[in-house]
Tab-separated table of N, CA and C in Angstrom:
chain	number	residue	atom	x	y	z
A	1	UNK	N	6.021	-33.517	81.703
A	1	UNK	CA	4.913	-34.117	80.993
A	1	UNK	C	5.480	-35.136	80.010
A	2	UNK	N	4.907	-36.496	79.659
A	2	UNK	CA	4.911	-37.180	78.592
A	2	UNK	C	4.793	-36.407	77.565
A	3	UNK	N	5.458	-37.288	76.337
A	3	UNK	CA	5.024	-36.638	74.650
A	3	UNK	C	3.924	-36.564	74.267
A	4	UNK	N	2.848	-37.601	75.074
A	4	UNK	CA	1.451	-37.581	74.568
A	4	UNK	C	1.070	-35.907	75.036
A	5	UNK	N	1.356	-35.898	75.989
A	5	UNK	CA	0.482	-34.654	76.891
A	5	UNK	C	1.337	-33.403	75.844
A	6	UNK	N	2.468	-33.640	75.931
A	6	UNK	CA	3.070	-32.359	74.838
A	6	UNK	C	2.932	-32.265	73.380
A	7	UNK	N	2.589	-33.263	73.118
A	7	UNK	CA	1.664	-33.218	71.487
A	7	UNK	C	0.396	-32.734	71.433
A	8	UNK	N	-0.233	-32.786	72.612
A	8	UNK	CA	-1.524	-32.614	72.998
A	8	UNK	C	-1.729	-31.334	72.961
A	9	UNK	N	-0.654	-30.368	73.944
A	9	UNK	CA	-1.218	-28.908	74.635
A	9	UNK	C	-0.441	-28.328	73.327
A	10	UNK	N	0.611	-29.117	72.139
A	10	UNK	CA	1.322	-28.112	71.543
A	10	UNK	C	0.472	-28.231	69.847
A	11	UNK	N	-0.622	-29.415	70.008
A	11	UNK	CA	-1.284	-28.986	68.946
A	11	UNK	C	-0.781	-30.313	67.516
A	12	UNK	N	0.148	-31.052	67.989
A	12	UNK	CA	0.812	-31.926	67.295
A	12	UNK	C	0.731	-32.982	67.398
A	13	UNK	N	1.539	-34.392	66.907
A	13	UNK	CA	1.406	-35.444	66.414
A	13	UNK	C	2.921	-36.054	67.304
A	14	UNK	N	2.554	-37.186	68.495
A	14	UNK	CA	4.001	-37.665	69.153
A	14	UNK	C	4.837	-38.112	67.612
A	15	UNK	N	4.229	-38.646	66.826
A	15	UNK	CA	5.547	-38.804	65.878
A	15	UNK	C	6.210	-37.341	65.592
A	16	UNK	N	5.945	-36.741	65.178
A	16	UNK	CA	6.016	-34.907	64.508
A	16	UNK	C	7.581	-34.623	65.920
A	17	UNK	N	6.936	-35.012	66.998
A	17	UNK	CA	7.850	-34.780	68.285
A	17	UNK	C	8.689	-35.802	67.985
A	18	UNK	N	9.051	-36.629	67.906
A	18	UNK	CA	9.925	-38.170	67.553
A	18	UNK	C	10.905	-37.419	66.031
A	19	UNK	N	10.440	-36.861	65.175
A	19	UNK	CA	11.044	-36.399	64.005
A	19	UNK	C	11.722	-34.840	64.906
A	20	UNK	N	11.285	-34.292	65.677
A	20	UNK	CA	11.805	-32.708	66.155
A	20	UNK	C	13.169	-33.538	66.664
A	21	UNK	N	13.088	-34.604	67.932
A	21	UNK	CA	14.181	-35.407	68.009
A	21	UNK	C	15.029	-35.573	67.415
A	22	UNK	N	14.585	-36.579	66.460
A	22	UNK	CA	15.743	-36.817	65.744
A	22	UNK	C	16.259	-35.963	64.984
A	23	UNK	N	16.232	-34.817	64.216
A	23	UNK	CA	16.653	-33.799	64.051
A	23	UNK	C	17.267	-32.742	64.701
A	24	UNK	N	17.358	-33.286	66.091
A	24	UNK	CA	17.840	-32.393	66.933
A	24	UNK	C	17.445	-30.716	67.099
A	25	UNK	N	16.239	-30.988	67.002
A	25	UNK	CA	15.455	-29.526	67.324
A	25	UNK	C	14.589	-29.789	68.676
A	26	UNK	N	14.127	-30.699	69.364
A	26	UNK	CA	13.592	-31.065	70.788
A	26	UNK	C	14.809	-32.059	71.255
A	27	UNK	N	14.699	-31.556	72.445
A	27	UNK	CA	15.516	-32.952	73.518
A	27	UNK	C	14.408	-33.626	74.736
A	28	UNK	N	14.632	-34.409	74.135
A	28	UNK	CA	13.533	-35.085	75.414
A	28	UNK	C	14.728	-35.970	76.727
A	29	UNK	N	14.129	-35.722	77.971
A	29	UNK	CA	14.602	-35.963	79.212
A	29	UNK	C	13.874	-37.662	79.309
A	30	UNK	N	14.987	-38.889	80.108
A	30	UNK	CA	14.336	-39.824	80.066
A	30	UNK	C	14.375	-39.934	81.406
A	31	UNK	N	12.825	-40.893	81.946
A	31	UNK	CA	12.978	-41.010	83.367
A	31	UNK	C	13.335	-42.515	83.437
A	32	UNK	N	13.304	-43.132	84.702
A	32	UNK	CA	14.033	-44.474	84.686
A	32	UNK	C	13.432	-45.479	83.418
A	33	UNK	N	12.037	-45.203	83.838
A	33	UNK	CA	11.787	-46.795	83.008
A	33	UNK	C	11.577	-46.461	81.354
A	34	UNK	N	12.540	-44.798	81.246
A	34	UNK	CA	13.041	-45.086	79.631
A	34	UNK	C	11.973	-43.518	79.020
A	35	UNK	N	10.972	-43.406	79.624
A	35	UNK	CA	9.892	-42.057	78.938
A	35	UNK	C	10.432	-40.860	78.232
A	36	UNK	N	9.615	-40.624	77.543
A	36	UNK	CA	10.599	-39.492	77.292
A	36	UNK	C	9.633	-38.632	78.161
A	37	UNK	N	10.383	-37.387	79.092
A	37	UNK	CA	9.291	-35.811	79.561
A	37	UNK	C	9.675	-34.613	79.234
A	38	UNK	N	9.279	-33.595	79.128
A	38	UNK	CA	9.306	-32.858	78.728
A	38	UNK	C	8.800	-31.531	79.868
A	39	UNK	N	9.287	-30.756	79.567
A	39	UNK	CA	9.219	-29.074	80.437
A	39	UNK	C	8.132	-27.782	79.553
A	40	UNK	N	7.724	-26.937	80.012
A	40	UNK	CA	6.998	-25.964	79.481
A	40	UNK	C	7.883	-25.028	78.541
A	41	UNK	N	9.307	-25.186	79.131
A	41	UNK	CA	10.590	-24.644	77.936
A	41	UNK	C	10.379	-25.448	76.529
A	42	UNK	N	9.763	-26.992	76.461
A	42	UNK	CA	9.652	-27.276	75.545
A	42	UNK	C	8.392	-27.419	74.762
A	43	UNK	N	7.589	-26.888	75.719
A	43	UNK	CA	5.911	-26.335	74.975
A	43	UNK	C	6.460	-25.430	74.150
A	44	UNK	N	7.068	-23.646	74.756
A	44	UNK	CA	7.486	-22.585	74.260
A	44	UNK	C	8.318	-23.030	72.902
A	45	UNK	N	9.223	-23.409	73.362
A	45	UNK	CA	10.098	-24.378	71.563
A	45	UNK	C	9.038	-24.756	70.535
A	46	UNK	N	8.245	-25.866	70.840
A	46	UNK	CA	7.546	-26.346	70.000
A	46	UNK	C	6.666	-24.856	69.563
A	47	UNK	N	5.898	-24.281	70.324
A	47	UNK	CA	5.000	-23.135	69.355
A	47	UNK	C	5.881	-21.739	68.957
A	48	UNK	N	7.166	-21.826	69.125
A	48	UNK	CA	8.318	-21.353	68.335
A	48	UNK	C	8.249	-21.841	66.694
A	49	UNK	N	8.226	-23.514	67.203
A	49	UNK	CA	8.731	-23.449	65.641
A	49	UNK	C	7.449	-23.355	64.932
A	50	UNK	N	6.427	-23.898	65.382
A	50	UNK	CA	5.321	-24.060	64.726
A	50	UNK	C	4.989	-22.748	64.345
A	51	UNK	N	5.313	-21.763	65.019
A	51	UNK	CA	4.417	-19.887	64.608
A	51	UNK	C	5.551	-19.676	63.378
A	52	UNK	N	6.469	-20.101	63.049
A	52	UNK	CA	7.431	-19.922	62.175
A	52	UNK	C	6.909	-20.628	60.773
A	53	UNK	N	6.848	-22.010	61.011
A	53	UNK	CA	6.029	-22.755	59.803
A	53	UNK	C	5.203	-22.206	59.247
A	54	UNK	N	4.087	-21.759	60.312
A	54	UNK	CA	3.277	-21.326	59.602
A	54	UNK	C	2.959	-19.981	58.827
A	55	UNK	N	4.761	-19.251	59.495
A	55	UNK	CA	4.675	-18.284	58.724
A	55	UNK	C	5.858	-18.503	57.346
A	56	UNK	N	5.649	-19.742	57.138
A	56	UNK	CA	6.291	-20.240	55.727
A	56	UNK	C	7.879	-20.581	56.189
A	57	UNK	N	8.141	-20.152	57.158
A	57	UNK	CA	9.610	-20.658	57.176
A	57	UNK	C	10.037	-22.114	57.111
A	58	UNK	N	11.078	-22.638	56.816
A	58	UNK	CA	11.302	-24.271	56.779
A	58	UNK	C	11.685	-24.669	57.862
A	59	UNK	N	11.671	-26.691	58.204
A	59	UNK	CA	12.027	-26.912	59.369
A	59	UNK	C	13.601	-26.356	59.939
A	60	UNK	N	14.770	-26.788	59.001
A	60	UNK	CA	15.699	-26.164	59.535
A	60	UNK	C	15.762	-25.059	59.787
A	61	UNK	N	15.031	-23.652	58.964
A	61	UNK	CA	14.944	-22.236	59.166
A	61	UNK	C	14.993	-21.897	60.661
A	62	UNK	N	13.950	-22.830	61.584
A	62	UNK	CA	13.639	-22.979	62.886
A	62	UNK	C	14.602	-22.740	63.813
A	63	UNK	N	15.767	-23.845	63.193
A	63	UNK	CA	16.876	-24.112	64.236
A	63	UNK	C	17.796	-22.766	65.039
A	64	UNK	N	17.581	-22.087	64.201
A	64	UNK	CA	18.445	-20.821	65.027
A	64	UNK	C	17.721	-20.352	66.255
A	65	UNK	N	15.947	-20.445	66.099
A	65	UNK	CA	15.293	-19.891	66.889
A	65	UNK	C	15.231	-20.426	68.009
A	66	UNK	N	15.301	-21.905	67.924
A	66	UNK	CA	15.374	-23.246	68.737
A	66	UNK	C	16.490	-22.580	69.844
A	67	UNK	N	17.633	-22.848	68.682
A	67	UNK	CA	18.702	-22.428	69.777
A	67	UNK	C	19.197	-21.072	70.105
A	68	UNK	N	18.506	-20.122	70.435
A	68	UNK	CA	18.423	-18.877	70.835
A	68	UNK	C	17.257	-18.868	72.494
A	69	UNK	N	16.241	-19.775	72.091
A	69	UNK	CA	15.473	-20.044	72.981
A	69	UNK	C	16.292	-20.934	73.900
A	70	UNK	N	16.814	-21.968	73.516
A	70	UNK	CA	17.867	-22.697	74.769
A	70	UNK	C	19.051	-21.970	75.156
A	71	UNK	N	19.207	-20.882	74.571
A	71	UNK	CA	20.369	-20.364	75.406
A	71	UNK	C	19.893	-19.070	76.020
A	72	UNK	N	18.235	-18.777	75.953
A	72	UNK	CA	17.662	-17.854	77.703
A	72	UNK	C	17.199	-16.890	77.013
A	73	UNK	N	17.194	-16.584	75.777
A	73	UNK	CA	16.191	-15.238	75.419
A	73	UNK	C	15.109	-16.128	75.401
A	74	UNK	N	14.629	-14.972	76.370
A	74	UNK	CA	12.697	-15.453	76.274
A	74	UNK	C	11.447	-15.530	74.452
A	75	UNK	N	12.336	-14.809	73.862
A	75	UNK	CA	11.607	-14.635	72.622
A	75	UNK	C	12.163	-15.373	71.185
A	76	UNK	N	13.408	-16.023	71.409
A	76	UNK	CA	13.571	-16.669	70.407
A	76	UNK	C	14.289	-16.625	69.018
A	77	UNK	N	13.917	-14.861	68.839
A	77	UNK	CA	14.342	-14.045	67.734
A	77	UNK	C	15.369	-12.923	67.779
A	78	UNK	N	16.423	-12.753	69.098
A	78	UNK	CA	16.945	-11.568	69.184
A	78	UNK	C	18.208	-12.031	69.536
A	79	UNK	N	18.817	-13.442	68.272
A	79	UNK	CA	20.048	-13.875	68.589
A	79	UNK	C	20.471	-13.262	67.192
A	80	UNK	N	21.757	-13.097	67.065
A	80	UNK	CA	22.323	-12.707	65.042
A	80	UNK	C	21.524	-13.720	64.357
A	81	UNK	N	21.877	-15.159	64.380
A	81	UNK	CA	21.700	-16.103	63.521
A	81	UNK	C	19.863	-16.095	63.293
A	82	UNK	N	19.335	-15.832	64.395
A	82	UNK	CA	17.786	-15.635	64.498
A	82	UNK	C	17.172	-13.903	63.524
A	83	UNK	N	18.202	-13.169	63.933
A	83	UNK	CA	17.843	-11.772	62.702
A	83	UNK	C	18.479	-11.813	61.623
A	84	UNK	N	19.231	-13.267	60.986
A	84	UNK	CA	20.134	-13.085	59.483
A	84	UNK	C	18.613	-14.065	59.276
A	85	UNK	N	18.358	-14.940	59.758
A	85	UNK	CA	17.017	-15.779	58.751
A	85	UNK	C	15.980	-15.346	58.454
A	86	UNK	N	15.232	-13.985	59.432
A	86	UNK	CA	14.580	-13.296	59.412
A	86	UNK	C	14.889	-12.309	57.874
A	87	UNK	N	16.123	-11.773	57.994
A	87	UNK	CA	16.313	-11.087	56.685
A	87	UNK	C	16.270	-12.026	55.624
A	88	UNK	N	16.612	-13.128	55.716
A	88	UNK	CA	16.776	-13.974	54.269
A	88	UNK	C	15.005	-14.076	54.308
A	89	UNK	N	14.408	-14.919	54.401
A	89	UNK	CA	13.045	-15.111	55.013
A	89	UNK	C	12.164	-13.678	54.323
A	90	UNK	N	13.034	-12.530	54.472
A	90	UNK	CA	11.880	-10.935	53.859
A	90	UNK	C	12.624	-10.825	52.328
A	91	UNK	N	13.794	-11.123	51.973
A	91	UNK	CA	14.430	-11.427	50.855
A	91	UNK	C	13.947	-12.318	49.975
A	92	UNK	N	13.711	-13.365	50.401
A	92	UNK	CA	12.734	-14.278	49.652
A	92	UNK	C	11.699	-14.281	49.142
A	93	UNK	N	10.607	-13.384	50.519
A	93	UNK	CA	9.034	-12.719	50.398
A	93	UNK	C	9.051	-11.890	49.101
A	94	UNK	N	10.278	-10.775	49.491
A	94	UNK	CA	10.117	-9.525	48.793
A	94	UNK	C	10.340	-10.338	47.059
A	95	UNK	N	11.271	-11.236	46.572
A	95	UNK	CA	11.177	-12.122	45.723
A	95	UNK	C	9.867	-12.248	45.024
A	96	UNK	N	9.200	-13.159	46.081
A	96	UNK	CA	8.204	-13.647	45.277
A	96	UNK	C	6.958	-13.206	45.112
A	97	UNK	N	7.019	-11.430	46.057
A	97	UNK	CA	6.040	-11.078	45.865
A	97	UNK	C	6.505	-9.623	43.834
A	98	UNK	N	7.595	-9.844	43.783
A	98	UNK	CA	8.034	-9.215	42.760
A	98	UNK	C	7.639	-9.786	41.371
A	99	UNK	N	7.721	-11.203	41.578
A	99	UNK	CA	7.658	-12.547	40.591
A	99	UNK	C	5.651	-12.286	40.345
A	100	UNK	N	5.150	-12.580	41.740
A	100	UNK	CA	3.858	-12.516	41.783
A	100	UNK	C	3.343	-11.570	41.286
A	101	UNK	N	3.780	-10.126	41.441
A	101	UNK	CA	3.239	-9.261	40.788
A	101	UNK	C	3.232	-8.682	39.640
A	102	UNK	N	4.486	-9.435	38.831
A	102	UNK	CA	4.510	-9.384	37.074
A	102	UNK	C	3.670	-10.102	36.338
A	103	UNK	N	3.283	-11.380	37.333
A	103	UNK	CA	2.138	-12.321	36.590
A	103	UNK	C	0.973	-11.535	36.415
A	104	UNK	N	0.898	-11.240	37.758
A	104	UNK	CA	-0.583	-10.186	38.266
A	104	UNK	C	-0.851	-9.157	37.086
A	105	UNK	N	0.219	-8.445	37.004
A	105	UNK	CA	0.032	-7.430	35.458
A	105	UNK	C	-0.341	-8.269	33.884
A	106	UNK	N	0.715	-9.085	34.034
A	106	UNK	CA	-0.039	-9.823	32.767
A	106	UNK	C	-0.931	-10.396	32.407
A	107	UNK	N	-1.799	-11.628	33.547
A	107	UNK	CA	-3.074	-11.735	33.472
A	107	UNK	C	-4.337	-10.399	33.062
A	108	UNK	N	-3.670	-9.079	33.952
A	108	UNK	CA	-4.525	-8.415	33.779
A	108	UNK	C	-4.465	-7.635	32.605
A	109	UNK	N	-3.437	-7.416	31.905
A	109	UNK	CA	-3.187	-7.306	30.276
A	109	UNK	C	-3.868	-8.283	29.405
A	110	UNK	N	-3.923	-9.685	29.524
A	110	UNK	CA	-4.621	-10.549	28.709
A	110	UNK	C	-6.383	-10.468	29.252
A	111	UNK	N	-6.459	-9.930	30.510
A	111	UNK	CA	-8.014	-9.677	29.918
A	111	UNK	C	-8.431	-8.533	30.090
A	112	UNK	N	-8.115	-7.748	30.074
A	112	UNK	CA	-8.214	-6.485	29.591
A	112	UNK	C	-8.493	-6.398	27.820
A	113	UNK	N	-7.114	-6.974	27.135
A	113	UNK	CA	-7.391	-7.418	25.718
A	113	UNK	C	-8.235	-8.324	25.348
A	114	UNK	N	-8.966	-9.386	26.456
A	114	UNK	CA	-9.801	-10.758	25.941
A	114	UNK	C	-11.233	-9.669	25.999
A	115	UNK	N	-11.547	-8.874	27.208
A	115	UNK	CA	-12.361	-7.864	27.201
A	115	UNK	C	-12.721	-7.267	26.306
A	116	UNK	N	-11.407	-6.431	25.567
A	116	UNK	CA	-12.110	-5.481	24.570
A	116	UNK	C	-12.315	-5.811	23.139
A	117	UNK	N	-11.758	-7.570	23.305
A	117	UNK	CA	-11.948	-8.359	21.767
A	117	UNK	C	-13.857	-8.634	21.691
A	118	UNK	N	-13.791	-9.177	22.784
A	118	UNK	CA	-15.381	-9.806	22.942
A	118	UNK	C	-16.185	-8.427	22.730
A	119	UNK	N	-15.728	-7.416	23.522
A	119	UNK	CA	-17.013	-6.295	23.043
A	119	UNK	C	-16.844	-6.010	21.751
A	120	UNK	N	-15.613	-6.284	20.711
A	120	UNK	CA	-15.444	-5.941	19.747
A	120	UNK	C	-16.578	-6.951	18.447
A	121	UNK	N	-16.617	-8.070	19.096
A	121	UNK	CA	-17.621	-9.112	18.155
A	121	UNK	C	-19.259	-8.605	18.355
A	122	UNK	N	-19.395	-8.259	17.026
A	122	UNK	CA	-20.953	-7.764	16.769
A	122	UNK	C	-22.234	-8.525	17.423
A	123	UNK	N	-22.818	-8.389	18.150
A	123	UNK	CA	-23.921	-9.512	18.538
A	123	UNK	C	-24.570	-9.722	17.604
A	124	UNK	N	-24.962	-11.482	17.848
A	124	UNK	CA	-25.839	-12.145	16.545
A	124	UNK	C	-24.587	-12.850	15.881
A	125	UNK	N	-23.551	-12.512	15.274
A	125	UNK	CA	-22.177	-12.283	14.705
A	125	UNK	C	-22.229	-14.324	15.105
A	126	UNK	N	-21.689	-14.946	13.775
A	126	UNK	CA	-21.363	-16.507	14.167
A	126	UNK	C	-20.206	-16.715	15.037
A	127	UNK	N	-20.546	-17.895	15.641
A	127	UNK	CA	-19.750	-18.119	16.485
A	127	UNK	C	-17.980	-18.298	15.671
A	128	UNK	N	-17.082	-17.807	16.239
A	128	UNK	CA	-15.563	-18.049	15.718
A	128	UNK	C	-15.824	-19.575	15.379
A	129	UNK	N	-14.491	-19.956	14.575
A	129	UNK	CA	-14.160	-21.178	14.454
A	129	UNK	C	-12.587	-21.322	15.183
A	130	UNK	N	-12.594	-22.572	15.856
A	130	UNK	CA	-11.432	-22.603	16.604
A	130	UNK	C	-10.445	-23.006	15.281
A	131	UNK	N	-9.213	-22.143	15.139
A	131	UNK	CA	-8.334	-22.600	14.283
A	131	UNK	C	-7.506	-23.806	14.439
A	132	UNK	N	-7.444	-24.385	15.685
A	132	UNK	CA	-7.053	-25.699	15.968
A	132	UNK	C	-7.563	-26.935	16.169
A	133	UNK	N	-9.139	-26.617	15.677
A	133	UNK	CA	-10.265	-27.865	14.830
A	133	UNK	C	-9.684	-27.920	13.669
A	134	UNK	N	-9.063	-26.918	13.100
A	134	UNK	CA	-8.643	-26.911	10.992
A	134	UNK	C	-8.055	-28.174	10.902
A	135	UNK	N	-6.410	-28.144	11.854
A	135	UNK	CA	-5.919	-28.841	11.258
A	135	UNK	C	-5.932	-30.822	11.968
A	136	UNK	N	-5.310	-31.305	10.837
A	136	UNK	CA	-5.013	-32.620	10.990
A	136	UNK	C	-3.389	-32.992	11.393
A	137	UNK	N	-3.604	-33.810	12.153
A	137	UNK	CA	-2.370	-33.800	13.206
A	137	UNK	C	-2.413	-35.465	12.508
């Protein structure tokens, strides 16, 4: 198939395929008068990397999977270099879901306390004055 037709069935942009190129993550086959074509090995590649993206991994992250898939595992992921990115990749997650969840507590500490200030103001009670109307800057 042309790049059009493989941008087409893989959901992408022929430039997007032109950048996999030149990065050396697709190889495109040329026929005489110069085309680039392409094989269903390189449909499978392309929604390799793309199921990866979208599970947050980066373009280079890809490359191991790339080349695990060109050298005959059907799945992409059951080369070393394909299960060390995978671990870095849950190392990272586990990261930022650690980071994420200290915020998570503290938001919910500040209104928890913004909560029990407001029930604390008497109704009717004047409105506060913002202490940073007082001053002159």
């Amino acid at each position: 198939m042309r790049i059009g037709e493989l941008a087409a069935r893989a959901g992408t942009t022929t430039r997007t395929l032109r950048y996999y190129e030149s990065r050396g993550l697709l190889t495109a086959r040329r026929e005489g008068n110069g085309y680039r074509t392409y094989d269903e090995c390189d449909l499978k590649l392309l929604e390799q990397i793309r199921t990866l993206q979208d599970f947050g991994f980066d373009l280079e992250e890809t490359r191991p999977f790339v080349e695990c898939l060109r050298a005959g595992h059907p799945e992409g992921d059951t080369c070393p270099a394909s299960l060390a990115v995978y671990r870095r990749k849950l190392d990272e997650l586990d990261s930022l879901i650690g980071q994420l969840t200290a915020v998570r507590e503290t938001v919910a500490r500040q209104l928890a306390r913004a909560e029990l200030a407001a029930e604390a103001e008497a109704p009717g009670s004047p409105e506060p004055q913002c202490e940073l109307g007082r001053h002159t800057w």
